[in-house]
Structure formats: structure tokens, C-alpha cells
Coordinates of C-alpha atoms in Angstrom, one line a residue:
Chain V
M1 CA -24.2 5.0 -47.4
S2 CA -22.0 2.5 -45.5
T3 CA -22.6 1.9 -41.8
F4 CA -18.9 2.0 -41.3
L5 CA -18.9 5.7 -42.3
L6 CA -21.9 6.3 -40.1
G7 CA -19.9 4.8 -37.2
I8 CA -17.0 7.1 -38.0
G9 CA -19.4 10.1 -38.0
F10 CA -20.8 9.2 -34.5
G11 CA -17.2 8.6 -33.5
L12 CA -16.2 12.1 -34.5
V13 CA -19.0 13.5 -32.3
T14 CA -18.0 11.4 -29.3
A15 CA -14.4 12.2 -29.9
S16 CA -15.3 15.9 -29.9
V17 CA -16.9 15.7 -26.5
L18 CA -14.0 13.5 -25.3
A19 CA -11.3 15.8 -26.6
I20 CA -12.6 18.9 -24.7
S21 CA -12.7 16.9 -21.4
T22 CA -9.4 15.0 -22.0
V23 CA -7.4 18.1 -22.9
A24 CA -8.8 19.6 -19.6
L25 CA -7.6 16.6 -17.6
S26 CA -4.2 16.5 -19.3
L27 CA -3.5 20.2 -18.6
Q28 CA -4.4 19.7 -15.0
F29 CA -2.4 16.5 -14.7
G30 CA 0.6 18.2 -16.4
V31 CA 1.0 20.8 -13.6
T32 CA -0.2 18.8 -10.5
K33 CA 0.9 15.3 -11.4
V34 CA -2.2 14.0 -9.7
P35 CA -4.8 12.2 -11.8
N36 CA -8.1 13.9 -10.7
F37 CA -10.6 11.2 -10.0
A38 CA -13.2 13.9 -9.5
H39 CA -12.7 15.1 -13.1
G40 CA -16.0 13.4 -14.1
E41 CA -17.8 15.5 -11.4
L42 CA -16.6 18.7 -13.0
M43 CA -18.5 17.5 -16.1
T44 CA -21.6 16.5 -14.0
V45 CA -21.9 19.9 -12.3
G46 CA -21.4 21.6 -15.6
A47 CA -24.2 19.6 -17.1
Y48 CA -26.6 20.2 -14.2
A49 CA -25.8 23.9 -14.2
A50 CA -26.6 24.0 -17.9
Y51 CA -29.8 22.1 -17.2
L52 CA -31.0 24.6 -14.6
T53 CA -30.1 27.6 -16.8
L54 CA -31.9 26.0 -19.8
K55 CA -35.0 25.5 -17.7
A56 CA -34.9 29.1 -16.6
S57 CA -33.9 30.9 -19.8
H58 CA -34.1 28.5 -22.8
N59 CA -30.8 30.1 -23.9
V60 CA -28.2 27.6 -25.0
V61 CA -25.3 30.2 -24.9
L62 CA -26.2 31.1 -21.3
A63 CA -26.4 27.4 -20.4
A64 CA -22.9 26.9 -21.8
V65 CA -21.6 29.9 -19.7
A66 CA -23.3 28.4 -16.6
A67 CA -21.7 25.0 -17.3
I68 CA -18.3 26.7 -17.6
L69 CA -18.8 28.7 -14.4
A70 CA -19.9 25.6 -12.4
G71 CA -16.9 23.7 -13.7
V72 CA -14.6 26.5 -12.7
V73 CA -16.1 26.8 -9.2
L74 CA -15.6 23.1 -8.5
A75 CA -12.1 23.0 -10.0
V76 CA -11.0 25.9 -7.9
A77 CA -12.6 24.4 -4.8
I78 CA -10.7 21.1 -5.4
N79 CA -7.4 23.1 -5.8
K80 CA -7.8 25.7 -3.1
L81 CA -10.0 23.9 -0.4
L82 CA -9.2 20.2 -0.8
F83 CA -5.5 20.3 -1.9
G84 CA -5.1 23.6 0.0
M85 CA -5.7 21.8 3.3
F86 CA -2.7 19.7 2.6
Q87 CA -0.4 22.5 1.4
G88 CA 3.0 22.4 3.0
R89 CA 2.4 19.0 4.5
N90 CA 4.4 16.2 3.1
V91 CA 1.8 14.1 1.5
A92 CA 2.3 11.4 -1.1
R93 CA 0.9 11.7 -4.6
L94 CA -1.3 8.7 -3.9
T95 CA -2.8 10.5 -0.9
L96 CA -3.9 13.3 -3.1
F97 CA -5.3 10.8 -5.6
V98 CA -7.4 9.2 -2.7
L99 CA -8.6 12.7 -1.8
T100 CA -9.9 13.2 -5.3
I101 CA -11.7 9.9 -5.0
A102 CA -13.3 11.2 -1.8
A103 CA -14.2 14.4 -3.6
S104 CA -15.8 12.5 -6.4
L105 CA -17.9 10.5 -3.9
V106 CA -19.0 13.6 -2.1
V107 CA -19.9 15.7 -5.2
Q108 CA -21.6 12.8 -7.1
N109 CA -23.8 11.9 -4.2
A110 CA -24.5 15.6 -3.4
V111 CA -25.9 15.9 -7.0
L112 CA -27.8 12.6 -6.4
F113 CA -29.2 14.0 -3.1
V114 CA -30.4 17.2 -4.6
F115 CA -31.6 16.2 -8.1
G116 CA -32.4 12.5 -7.6
G117 CA -31.1 9.6 -9.6
S118 CA -33.3 9.6 -12.6
T119 CA -32.1 10.8 -16.1
V120 CA -33.4 14.2 -16.9
P121 CA -33.5 15.2 -20.6
L122 CA -31.8 18.5 -21.6
P123 CA -34.4 20.6 -23.2
V124 CA -32.7 21.3 -26.5
G125 CA -34.3 20.8 -29.9
G126 CA -33.8 17.5 -31.6
G127 CA -32.8 18.5 -35.1
T128 CA -33.1 16.3 -38.2
P129 CA -30.0 14.6 -39.6
H130 CA -28.7 15.7 -43.0
H131 CA -25.8 14.7 -45.2
L132 CA -22.5 16.4 -44.8
G133 CA -20.0 14.8 -47.2
P134 CA -20.2 11.0 -46.5
F135 CA -21.6 11.5 -42.9
L136 CA -25.0 12.0 -41.5
F137 CA -25.1 14.8 -38.8
T138 CA -27.7 16.9 -37.0
Y139 CA -27.0 20.6 -36.6
Q140 CA -26.4 20.0 -32.9
Q141 CA -23.7 17.5 -33.7
E142 CA -22.0 19.9 -36.2
I143 CA -22.0 22.6 -33.5
I144 CA -20.4 20.2 -31.1
I145 CA -17.6 19.2 -33.5
L146 CA -17.1 22.9 -34.3
L147 CA -17.0 23.7 -30.6
A148 CA -14.4 21.1 -30.0
V149 CA -12.3 22.3 -32.9
V150 CA -12.5 25.9 -31.7
A151 CA -11.6 24.8 -28.1
M152 CA -8.6 22.8 -29.3
I153 CA -7.3 25.8 -31.4
G154 CA -8.0 28.1 -28.5
V155 CA -6.0 25.8 -26.1
H156 CA -3.2 25.6 -28.7
L157 CA -3.0 29.4 -29.1
L158 CA -3.1 29.9 -25.3
L159 CA -0.3 27.4 -24.6
K160 CA 1.9 28.5 -27.5
Y161 CA 1.6 32.3 -27.6
T162 CA 0.6 33.7 -24.2
N163 CA 2.6 34.4 -21.1
F164 CA 0.3 32.1 -19.2
G165 CA 0.8 29.3 -21.7
R166 CA 4.6 29.6 -21.5
A167 CA 4.4 29.6 -17.7
Q168 CA 2.0 26.7 -17.7
R169 CA 4.3 24.6 -19.9
A170 CA 7.3 25.6 -17.7
V171 CA 5.5 24.4 -14.5
A172 CA 4.4 21.2 -16.2
E173 CA 7.9 20.5 -17.3
N174 CA 9.7 21.2 -14.0
V175 CA 8.0 22.9 -11.1
S176 CA 11.2 23.6 -9.1
L177 CA 13.0 25.1 -12.1
A178 CA 10.0 27.2 -12.9
K179 CA 9.9 28.5 -9.3
A180 CA 13.6 29.2 -9.4
S181 CA 13.1 31.2 -12.6
G182 CA 10.7 33.5 -10.7
L183 CA 7.4 32.1 -11.7
N184 CA 4.6 32.1 -9.2
A185 CA 3.8 28.4 -9.5
A186 CA 0.8 28.4 -7.2
S187 CA -0.9 31.0 -9.4
V188 CA -0.1 29.2 -12.6
I189 CA -1.5 26.0 -11.1
N190 CA -4.6 27.7 -10.0
R191 CA -5.1 29.3 -13.4
T192 CA -4.6 25.9 -15.0
W193 CA -7.4 24.5 -12.7
I194 CA -9.6 27.4 -13.9
L195 CA -8.9 26.5 -17.5
T196 CA -9.5 22.8 -16.7
G197 CA -12.7 23.5 -14.9
S198 CA -14.1 25.6 -17.7
L199 CA -13.3 23.1 -20.4
A200 CA -14.6 20.1 -18.3
G201 CA -17.8 22.0 -17.3
L202 CA -18.4 22.8 -21.0
S203 CA -17.7 19.1 -22.0
G204 CA -20.3 18.0 -19.4
F205 CA -22.9 20.2 -21.0
V206 CA -21.9 18.9 -24.5
L207 CA -22.0 15.3 -23.2
G208 CA -25.6 15.8 -21.9
F209 CA -26.4 17.5 -25.3
T210 CA -25.2 14.4 -27.3
T211 CA -26.7 11.7 -25.1
G212 CA -29.9 13.7 -24.6
G213 CA -30.1 13.3 -20.8
I214 CA -28.1 13.9 -17.7
Y215 CA -27.8 11.9 -14.4
P216 CA -25.6 12.1 -11.3
A217 CA -23.2 9.4 -12.4
M218 CA -22.7 10.6 -16.0
G219 CA -19.4 12.2 -15.3
F220 CA -18.1 9.3 -13.3
Q221 CA -19.0 6.9 -16.0
F222 CA -17.4 9.0 -18.6
L223 CA -14.2 9.5 -16.5
L224 CA -12.5 6.3 -17.4
V225 CA -13.1 6.9 -21.1
V226 CA -11.4 10.3 -20.5
F227 CA -8.5 8.5 -18.7
A228 CA -8.3 6.1 -21.6
A229 CA -8.0 8.9 -24.1
A230 CA -5.5 10.8 -21.9
I231 CA -3.3 7.8 -21.3
L232 CA -3.3 6.8 -24.9
G233 CA -2.3 10.3 -25.9
G234 CA 0.4 10.4 -23.2
I235 CA -1.0 11.8 -19.9
G236 CA -0.1 15.4 -19.3
Q237 CA 0.2 16.2 -23.0
P238 CA -2.6 18.3 -24.4
Y239 CA -1.8 17.5 -28.1
G240 CA -1.5 13.8 -27.4
A241 CA -4.9 14.1 -25.6
M242 CA -6.5 15.3 -28.8
A243 CA -5.1 12.3 -30.8
G244 CA -6.1 9.9 -28.0
S245 CA -9.6 11.3 -27.9
L246 CA -10.0 10.8 -31.7
L247 CA -8.8 7.2 -31.5
V248 CA -10.9 6.3 -28.5
G249 CA -14.0 8.1 -29.7
V250 CA -14.0 6.6 -33.1
T251 CA -13.0 3.1 -31.9
M252 CA -15.9 3.1 -29.4
E253 CA -18.5 4.1 -31.9
V254 CA -17.3 1.9 -34.7
S255 CA -17.2 -1.1 -32.4
A256 CA -20.8 -0.4 -31.4
L257 CA -21.8 -1.2 -34.9
Y258 CA -20.3 -4.7 -34.8
I259 CA -20.8 -5.7 -31.2
S260 CA -23.5 -4.6 -28.7
S261 CA -23.4 -0.9 -28.0
D262 CA -23.5 -1.9 -24.3
Y263 CA -19.9 -2.9 -24.7
K264 CA -18.5 0.3 -26.1
T265 CA -17.2 1.5 -22.8
V266 CA -15.7 -2.0 -22.3
V267 CA -13.8 -1.4 -25.6
A268 CA -12.6 2.0 -24.3
F269 CA -11.4 0.5 -21.1
G270 CA -9.8 -2.4 -22.9
L271 CA -7.8 0.2 -24.9
L272 CA -6.9 1.9 -21.6
I273 CA -5.5 -1.3 -20.1
L274 CA -3.7 -2.2 -23.3
A275 CA -2.2 1.3 -23.5
L276 CA -1.0 1.1 -19.9
L277 CA 0.5 -2.3 -20.3
L278 CA 2.0 -1.9 -23.7
R279 CA 2.7 1.8 -24.2
P280 CA 2.6 3.6 -20.9
Q281 CA 4.4 6.6 -22.4
G282 CA 1.5 7.2 -24.7
L283 CA 1.2 7.4 -28.5
V284 CA 3.2 10.6 -28.6
P285 CA 6.0 10.3 -26.1
A286 CA 7.0 13.6 -24.4
P287 CA 10.0 15.2 -25.9
T288 CA 12.9 14.6 -23.6
S289 CA 13.9 17.9 -22.0
A290 CA 17.4 19.2 -21.7
V291 CA 17.4 18.6 -18.0
G292 CA 16.4 15.0 -18.5
Chain D
M3 CA -35.5 -5.1 18.2
I4 CA -33.4 -8.2 18.7
A5 CA -34.2 -9.3 15.2
Y6 CA -33.0 -5.9 14.0
L7 CA -29.8 -6.1 15.9
V8 CA -29.1 -9.6 14.6
S9 CA -29.7 -8.5 11.1
V10 CA -27.4 -5.5 11.4
G11 CA -24.9 -7.6 13.3
T12 CA -24.7 -10.1 10.5
L13 CA -24.1 -7.3 8.0
A14 CA -21.5 -5.9 10.3
A15 CA -19.7 -9.2 10.5
I16 CA -19.6 -9.6 6.7
T17 CA -18.6 -6.0 6.1
S18 CA -15.8 -6.3 8.7
L19 CA -14.6 -9.4 6.8
L20 CA -14.5 -7.5 3.6
V21 CA -12.5 -4.7 5.1
I22 CA -10.0 -7.2 6.5
G23 CA -9.7 -8.6 3.0
L24 CA -9.1 -5.1 1.6
N25 CA -6.5 -4.6 4.3
A26 CA -4.6 -7.6 3.2
R27 CA -4.2 -5.9 -0.2
W28 CA -3.9 -2.2 0.5
G29 CA -2.7 -2.3 4.2
L30 CA 0.0 -4.9 3.7
S31 CA 1.3 -4.3 0.2
G32 CA 0.3 -0.6 -0.2
Q33 CA -1.2 -1.1 -3.7
L34 CA -4.3 1.1 -4.2
D35 CA -6.6 -1.6 -5.5
L36 CA -9.9 0.0 -6.6
G37 CA -11.3 -3.3 -7.9
F38 CA -11.8 -5.1 -4.7
Y39 CA -15.5 -5.4 -4.9
L40 CA -15.3 -7.3 -8.2
Y41 CA -13.9 -10.2 -6.3
V42 CA -16.6 -10.0 -3.7
A43 CA -19.2 -10.1 -6.4
F44 CA -17.5 -12.8 -8.3
G45 CA -17.4 -14.9 -5.1
A46 CA -21.1 -14.3 -4.6
Y47 CA -22.0 -15.3 -8.1
V48 CA -19.8 -18.4 -8.1
D49 CA -21.3 -19.5 -4.8
G50 CA -24.7 -18.9 -6.3
V51 CA -24.2 -21.1 -9.4
L52 CA -22.7 -23.8 -7.3
T53 CA -25.4 -24.0 -4.7
L54 CA -28.5 -23.1 -6.8
P55 CA -30.4 -25.9 -8.7
P56 CA -29.9 -26.1 -12.5
A57 CA -31.2 -23.1 -14.4
H58 CA -33.6 -25.1 -16.6
T59 CA -35.6 -26.0 -13.5
Q60 CA -36.4 -22.4 -13.0
P61 CA -38.3 -20.8 -15.8
G62 CA -36.9 -17.4 -17.1
L63 CA -33.5 -17.8 -15.5
S64 CA -30.3 -18.6 -17.2
Y65 CA -26.9 -19.2 -15.6
I66 CA -24.0 -21.6 -15.9
L67 CA -23.6 -24.7 -13.7
G68 CA -26.5 -24.8 -11.2
L69 CA -25.0 -27.8 -9.4
H70 CA -27.2 -27.7 -6.3
L71 CA -24.2 -28.4 -4.0
P72 CA -24.1 -27.8 -0.2
F73 CA -23.1 -24.4 1.2
L74 CA -19.7 -25.4 2.3
V75 CA -18.8 -26.4 -1.3
G76 CA -20.2 -23.1 -2.5
F77 CA -18.3 -21.1 0.1
A78 CA -15.0 -22.9 -0.7
G79 CA -15.7 -22.5 -4.4
A80 CA -16.3 -18.8 -4.0
A81 CA -13.0 -18.4 -2.1
I82 CA -11.0 -20.4 -4.7
A83 CA -12.7 -18.7 -7.7
S84 CA -12.0 -15.2 -6.4
G85 CA -8.4 -16.2 -5.5
L86 CA -7.8 -17.6 -9.0
L87 CA -9.3 -14.4 -10.6
S88 CA -7.0 -12.4 -8.3
M89 CA -4.0 -14.4 -9.5
V90 CA -4.8 -13.9 -13.2
L91 CA -5.6 -10.2 -13.0
G92 CA -3.0 -9.5 -10.3
S93 CA -0.2 -11.1 -12.3
V94 CA -0.9 -8.8 -15.2
A95 CA -1.5 -5.6 -13.3
L96 CA 1.1 -5.9 -10.5
R97 CA 3.9 -6.9 -12.9
N98 CA 3.6 -3.7 -14.9
L99 CA 1.9 -1.0 -13.0
R100 CA 2.3 1.1 -9.8
G101 CA 0.5 3.7 -7.8
D102 CA -2.2 5.7 -9.5
Y103 CA -2.0 4.0 -12.9
Y104 CA -2.4 0.7 -11.2
A105 CA -5.5 2.1 -9.4
I106 CA -7.0 3.3 -12.7
V107 CA -6.5 -0.1 -14.3
T108 CA -8.1 -1.9 -11.4
V109 CA -11.2 0.3 -11.5
A110 CA -11.4 -0.1 -15.3
A111 CA -11.2 -3.9 -15.0
T112 CA -14.0 -3.8 -12.4
I113 CA -16.3 -1.8 -14.7
I114 CA -15.5 -4.2 -17.5
G115 CA -16.4 -7.1 -15.2
Y116 CA -19.6 -5.3 -14.1
T117 CA -20.7 -4.6 -17.7
V118 CA -20.0 -8.2 -18.8
I119 CA -21.8 -9.7 -15.8
S120 CA -24.8 -7.3 -16.4
D121 CA -25.1 -7.8 -20.1
F122 CA -24.1 -11.3 -20.8
T123 CA -27.2 -13.2 -19.5
P124 CA -26.1 -16.8 -19.9
L125 CA -23.3 -16.4 -17.3
F126 CA -25.0 -15.2 -14.1
N127 CA -28.5 -14.3 -15.4
G128 CA -27.5 -10.8 -16.4
Y129 CA -29.1 -7.8 -14.9
N130 CA -31.7 -9.8 -13.0
G131 CA -29.0 -11.7 -11.2
L132 CA -29.3 -14.7 -9.0
Y133 CA -32.0 -15.2 -6.3
G134 CA -33.4 -17.8 -4.1
A135 CA -30.0 -18.7 -2.6
S136 CA -30.1 -21.5 -0.1
Q137 CA -30.0 -21.1 3.7
P138 CA -26.7 -22.8 4.8
F139 CA -27.2 -25.8 7.1
Q140 CA -30.9 -25.3 7.2
G141 CA -31.4 -28.8 5.7
I142 CA -29.8 -30.3 8.8
L143 CA -31.0 -27.8 11.4
H144 CA -34.7 -27.1 10.5
L145 CA -34.8 -24.0 12.6
S146 CA -37.6 -21.4 12.7
L147 CA -36.8 -18.2 10.9
P148 CA -35.8 -16.0 13.9
A149 CA -33.7 -18.9 15.3
Y150 CA -32.1 -19.4 11.9
Q151 CA -31.2 -15.7 11.7
D152 CA -29.5 -16.0 15.0
F153 CA -27.6 -19.1 13.8
Y154 CA -26.5 -17.3 10.6
F155 CA -25.3 -14.3 12.6
G156 CA -23.2 -16.8 14.7
L157 CA -21.9 -18.4 11.5
C158 CA -20.8 -15.1 10.1
V159 CA -19.1 -14.0 13.3
A160 CA -17.3 -17.4 13.5
V161 CA -16.0 -16.9 10.0
L162 CA -15.0 -13.4 10.8
L163 CA -13.1 -14.5 13.9
I164 CA -11.3 -17.3 12.1
V165 CA -10.3 -15.0 9.2
F166 CA -9.3 -12.3 11.7
V167 CA -6.9 -14.6 13.6
L168 CA -5.5 -15.9 10.3
A169 CA -5.0 -12.4 9.0
E170 CA -3.3 -11.4 12.2
L171 CA -1.0 -14.4 12.1
L172 CA -0.2 -13.6 8.5
R173 CA 0.6 -10.0 9.3
R174 CA 3.1 -11.1 11.9
S175 CA 4.6 -13.9 9.8
P176 CA 7.8 -13.6 7.9
F177 CA 5.7 -13.1 4.8
G178 CA 3.8 -10.3 6.4
R179 CA 7.0 -8.5 7.5
A180 CA 8.5 -8.9 4.0
V181 CA 5.5 -7.6 2.2
R182 CA 5.3 -4.6 4.5
A183 CA 9.0 -4.0 4.1
I184 CA 8.5 -3.8 0.3
R185 CA 5.6 -1.4 0.9
E186 CA 8.0 0.8 2.9
D187 CA 11.1 0.6 0.7
E188 CA 11.0 -1.6 -2.3
V189 CA 14.7 -1.0 -3.2
A190 CA 16.0 -1.9 0.2
A191 CA 13.7 -5.0 0.5
T192 CA 14.7 -6.1 -3.0
A193 CA 18.4 -5.7 -2.1
F194 CA 17.7 -8.1 0.7
G195 CA 16.6 -10.7 -1.8
R196 CA 12.8 -10.2 -1.6
N197 CA 10.8 -10.6 -4.8
A198 CA 8.5 -7.6 -4.7
Y199 CA 6.2 -8.8 -7.4
R200 CA 5.6 -12.2 -5.9
L201 CA 5.0 -10.9 -2.4
R202 CA 2.5 -8.3 -3.7
L203 CA 0.8 -10.9 -5.8
K204 CA 0.5 -13.2 -2.7
A205 CA -1.1 -10.4 -0.7
Y206 CA -3.4 -9.7 -3.6
V207 CA -4.6 -13.3 -3.8
I208 CA -5.1 -13.5 -0.1
G209 CA -7.3 -10.4 -0.3
G210 CA -9.2 -12.0 -3.2
V211 CA -9.8 -15.2 -1.2
I212 CA -11.2 -13.2 1.7
A213 CA -13.3 -11.2 -0.7
G214 CA -14.8 -14.4 -2.2
M215 CA -15.7 -15.7 1.3
G216 CA -17.4 -12.3 2.1
G217 CA -19.3 -12.5 -1.2
S218 CA -20.5 -16.0 -0.4
L219 CA -21.8 -15.0 3.1
M220 CA -23.3 -11.9 1.5
L221 CA -25.2 -14.0 -1.0
H222 CA -26.7 -16.3 1.6
Y223 CA -27.5 -13.3 3.8
V224 CA -29.6 -11.4 1.3
S225 CA -30.5 -14.5 -0.7
A226 CA -30.2 -12.6 -4.0
F227 CA -27.4 -11.0 -5.8
N228 CA -27.6 -8.8 -9.0
P229 CA -25.8 -5.9 -10.5
A230 CA -28.1 -3.5 -8.7
S231 CA -26.8 -4.7 -5.3
W232 CA -23.2 -3.9 -6.0
S233 CA -21.3 -1.3 -8.0
P234 CA -17.6 -0.5 -8.5
L235 CA -18.3 2.4 -6.0
E236 CA -18.6 0.0 -3.1
T237 CA -14.9 -0.4 -3.0
F238 CA -14.5 3.3 -2.1
L239 CA -16.8 2.8 0.9
L240 CA -14.6 -0.1 2.1
Y241 CA -11.6 2.2 1.7
G242 CA -13.4 4.8 3.8
A243 CA -13.8 2.2 6.6
L244 CA -10.2 1.1 6.4
L245 CA -8.8 4.6 6.4
V246 CA -11.0 5.6 9.4
G247 CA -10.2 2.5 11.4
G248 CA -6.5 2.4 10.6
T249 CA -4.7 1.2 7.6
A250 CA -2.7 -2.1 8.0
N251 CA -4.3 -2.7 11.4
N252 CA -6.8 -5.6 11.4
V253 CA -8.5 -4.3 14.6
G254 CA -8.7 -1.0 12.9
A255 CA -10.3 -2.6 9.9
V256 CA -13.1 -4.0 12.0
V257 CA -13.6 -0.8 14.1
G258 CA -13.6 1.3 10.9
A259 CA -16.2 -1.1 9.3
L260 CA -18.4 -0.8 12.4
I261 CA -18.2 3.0 12.5
A262 CA -18.2 4.1 8.9
L263 CA -20.3 1.4 7.3
I264 CA -22.7 0.2 10.0
A265 CA -23.1 2.9 12.7
F266 CA -23.3 6.0 10.4
P267 CA -25.7 4.5 7.9
Q268 CA -28.0 3.2 10.7
L269 CA -27.9 6.6 12.3
T270 CA -28.8 8.5 9.1
Q271 CA -31.8 6.3 8.8
L272 CA -33.1 7.7 12.1
I273 CA -33.1 11.2 10.6
P274 CA -36.8 12.0 10.1
G275 CA -38.0 12.3 6.5
F276 CA -35.3 10.2 5.0
A277 CA -37.4 7.1 4.5
A278 CA -39.4 9.1 2.0
N279 CA -36.5 10.0 -0.2
S280 CA -35.3 6.8 -1.7
N281 CA -32.0 8.3 -2.9
G282 CA -31.5 10.4 0.3
G283 CA -30.2 7.8 2.7
P284 CA -27.5 6.1 0.5
A285 CA -26.5 9.4 -1.0
L286 CA -26.0 10.9 2.4
Q287 CA -24.1 7.9 3.6
D288 CA -21.7 8.2 0.7
I289 CA -21.3 11.9 1.2
I290 CA -20.4 11.3 4.9
I291 CA -17.9 8.6 4.0
G292 CA -16.3 10.9 1.4
L293 CA -16.0 13.7 4.0
L294 CA -14.7 11.2 6.6
I295 CA -11.9 10.1 4.2
I296 CA -10.9 13.7 3.7
A297 CA -11.0 14.5 7.4
V298 CA -9.1 11.4 8.4
L299 CA -6.3 12.0 5.8
R300 CA -6.1 15.6 7.1
F301 CA -6.2 15.2 10.8
R302 CA -5.3 11.6 11.6
P303 CA -3.7 10.1 8.5
A304 CA -2.9 6.8 10.2
G305 CA -6.5 6.3 11.2
M306 CA -8.1 5.8 14.7
L307 CA -5.9 2.8 15.5
P308 CA -2.6 3.3 13.7
E309 CA -0.5 0.4 12.5
R310 CA 1.8 -0.8 15.3
E311 CA 5.5 -0.5 14.5
T312 CA 6.7 -4.0 15.1
M313 CA 10.2 -5.4 15.3
S314 CA 11.3 -2.8 18.0
G315 CA 11.0 0.1 15.6
Q316 CA 13.2 -1.3 12.9
L317 CA 10.5 -0.8 10.4
R318 CA 11.2 2.8 9.6
T319 CA 8.7 4.4 7.4
R320 CA 10.2 6.5 4.6
G321 CA 8.7 5.1 1.4
S322 CA 6.1 6.9 -0.5
W323 CA 3.4 4.8 1.1
N324 CA 3.3 6.4 4.5
W325 CA 0.8 9.2 4.8
R326 CA 2.7 11.2 7.4
R327 CA 6.4 11.1 6.9
T328 CA 7.0 11.2 3.2
R329 CA 9.1 13.8 1.5
V330 CA 7.6 16.5 -0.6
T331 CA 5.8 14.9 -3.6
S332 CA 7.6 15.2 -6.8
S333 CA 7.3 14.0 -10.3
D334 CA 10.1 11.5 -10.0
E335 CA 7.9 9.1 -8.0
V336 CA 6.4 5.9 -9.5

């Protein structure tokens, strides 16, 4: 059993968590064009909602549903309340970005205020690792990978074959054209936020699940890893996000075998900076549209 | 009571200095730099290793240099070191990136710096940080503790006043006008022969130098500096102060610092029961600042003291920077 393969195995788990969150960020960025700095907080509230549900019911499925709901509530609040306040006013994109920073500050510290700063373990069973092909996984980790695969296939089917998916892609491509074609852009954007919130909330729960504990800054600290994966994959592109997550997740975990694991986020941010400097269009550039 | 006011006043002077430094970057050049506090921390650490005695004389500590130099050298060293770091990082980031991508890279760079400083012990003693910083000029003055605190308050206010006057002169100088012209309309300013990248980098380095000075004063004020005493989040609080006070207005920067970062936190401490909850105070402070940022952007986007339009109104704001008068946001920006 080589340690390198072990690293890849861990990487696949991290990439699974990352992929769910990154696809969520990419979908939302695609339609709003604003990178949501409070995206990490969608994950945090999801994790805490799952924690409360687990404490009350000991049911993992219920906890996942609670995480999704919490993510949706916060995502819709950001869209409807926060961005809604500025609707119809001519605000720069950077202003909206600063607003999401403020939202991140408020939500993260509200969680800190209510739950305190210490790490609380998610009460889920440990599970013993066993061999699966060349890798070593626990059942939990297998479930996480499976969950990510199902979520990715779900997003793919949704985008490709439903009316909402077509509308979502149209708005992401060109919002004015979509409006002119009779689409209700505001509704499409809101539904995208709902989808983003549900995926991000779920990924927060899964993140707490893999790391074993949750704390108020968990989402914020994971945020830049998500940005790294999203930007590597070409921000605003769900399929690129999946590829970016795989690359960032595996690189992080494999690097942790060779240098101190304290530096694995540094490795991810290094990838982020390199990606922005060298290949800002992402690994998979967007197909150029007919309108240019 | 007097001692309390002097202590809060010293903190207020240092915080105001930091917000003026941030204003040199964000206010003048309009680049959303979320890594400002990295330069404050770097200044504090560099001052520390210049003024502290060698590490081997203190068991259990490890840091570079340890030259035991006087405060003035440490202060100058901090300003120069943060300025140099700004030049290196700024020349990479400002050449290639704009807007939100630039902001994301600056925050990523800050967290990288934070992680390396925390984990790499030989540099600045890792997570335990530096402590036992000297009291500036105490070797000459030999003051009692209360008298020394009064003196240090005066020293910080003096530095603040000098930097304030310099920053104000700079803002009105040809450089200040050019860099603000680029903020407003890069294409037009470039057409008039201005080099946008160089001007932005200059503003960035000036901000870094002020950050280093603030870090130095902060170190000698609290006498210790470690990763627990700063985090990448601090930059957001400084932005809160600047947005409340008035972006690109140095008076606004000071007023914003006093209101958002000094008055509000001190007032929340008066709420009964808060002393018991160790997380409550700082968490509530950050929540208030977050809400203040949202409220200011919604109801008074230019801040309490808006930037004065100089040059008899020639400086028309129509670039993407201005909060109020920009056109509808669209994907063709940046």
C-alpha cells in the first residue's frame, strides 16, 4: 500500500466535499456575476443546522435535510434581502462583493455569538477503514463520494434537460438577451440561489462529517479553497468546477503527505494565485457564444 | 478613568493611522485590497525582531535577527519592510488583476502569510509570537508607568498627525490627482499619458508603509504580537471604519475609525453580562460593523464625510468605482 495512493484516496474525499460547494458557487456566480464572499457561511449554517438536528434526532438523513434547508434560507436571504435592498439602484459589482463580505462578517459572528468559538464534534459514528481497490476508506467517506457523484449527476441533468436548467444557462450566458426572450430573470436567479444554498448547506454538513468537528469559521476558512477550485475550473462553469475541485482536492491531500499538513491550504491558495495570474479563463475556457 | 482614556486614546490613534493607510490604497486607487492587515502584522514583527534582544538570550524563543536596536530604527525598519513587501506583492497582483479577482488574491496571500508566520517557528516564533517589546524612549526618559502611558499616547498622536498631514498633501498633489483620475476613468487617464499600473503600485506601497508604522506602534503598545492578536478578518473591520467615515477622505478615515472601531466596541463592553461571555463582545462588535457596512452602502454610500470633489468639479465620477453614479452593473466590467 503506497502512501501516494492513500493521499489520492483522501484527496478524492476532500474533492467530493469541495465539488458540491464549488458547483454551488459556480452556478450562483454564473447568473449574478458576483463572487459571494458569504458562500462559506452557507456551509457553516448548514453544518450547525445538521448538528442541532443530529443532537435532537440522531438521524443522519434528517440532519442532511436540515443542512439543505438552512443553506437555502440564508441563500435566499442574501438574494432577496441583501441584494434586494439595492435592486434598481445603480451599484457597481464591487459594491455587491463588499456587501457579501459584510454578510459573511455578520453571519459568521452571529454563529460565534450563539454557539461559541470552540469546535464541536458532529455525533456520527467513526467507522473502521477498509480496502476498496487500492484505497482505504471508511463507510462514511464512501457515502460522501457517492453523495458528491449523485449531486454532480443531478446538477448535470437539471442544467441539461429541464426548463429551469435551460433558463439558468440562458441567464448565465446573457441576462439581457434572456429577458428579451421572455424569461423571468429574477425568478431564475432566485431559483439558482435556492439550488446554490441547498448544495452549499449540504457540503457544509459533509465537511463537518469528514473533519469530525464544526466551528464558526469553518466555512470562511474553506471559502478560499472553494474559490481556488472554482477559478481553476473557470468561474461560472459548473463542469469546470467539478474538474477544478478534483485537482485542488487531490493536490491538497497529496501535498500533505510530503510537507506539513498545516500547509495544505497554502498549497490550495498557491494554486488559486497561480491560476489567476497564468490562466484566468480557467482550465476549461467557456465556449465562445454566437453573440460574442 | 484618565488611565482608561489614555489607553483607549492610544488605540484610537493607532487605529486611525491604519485606516488612513488603507485609505491610501482603497480610497485613492480604488483597488479592493483585502490583505492590508498582513502589512500591519509584518511591520509589527519586523519591528519586534529589530528591537528585541537576540533569541538565544531568551530560553524557549526563536526568531530571526534580535538586534536589540532602538525604537526609531525598529519603526523605520517596519515601515521600510512593509513598503518593500507591498512593492513585491503589489507588482505581481496589480499588474495582472482587477476588481473582485484582485480582492480574492489579496485575501489568499494574507492567509498564506498568516499560516507561514504561525507555523514556521524560526521566523517570528510561530504561534507564540513575540513578546516583551521595549518601551520606546523609556531608556532616556525613565518615567513612571502612568506618566509613560501618557507619553506613549502623545507619541502615537504625533505620528498620526504627521502621517495625516502627509497623506492630505499627497492626496492634493499631482500624484494624488492622477491616481484618483485613474480610479475614476482608467481609459481617459491613460489617454492623457498616465501609467495606471505604476500609479496604483505607488499608492499601494504608500499604504504599506503606513501599515508598517501602525504595526510598529501597535507592537510597542501591547508589548506582544502573535497570530492570535491579528487575523485576516481585521482588514474587513478597517474597511467598515473607512466606509462609515467616508472613502477617500482622510478626515473621514479618522472619524470612521473613532466611531466604528473605538466608540462602538467600548460601548458594547458596557452592556451588562458581556464580560462573562468571552466571545460575546468581539462577536457583537463584528456583527455591528458588518451591519454598519451594509447600512452605509445602502443609505449613505459616500460615507459620513464624502470625498470632496476637487478641481472645481472637473473630476466627474463615472467609472465603476463610484458607489452612487455608476451605470447598471453588467458582465462586461473588469
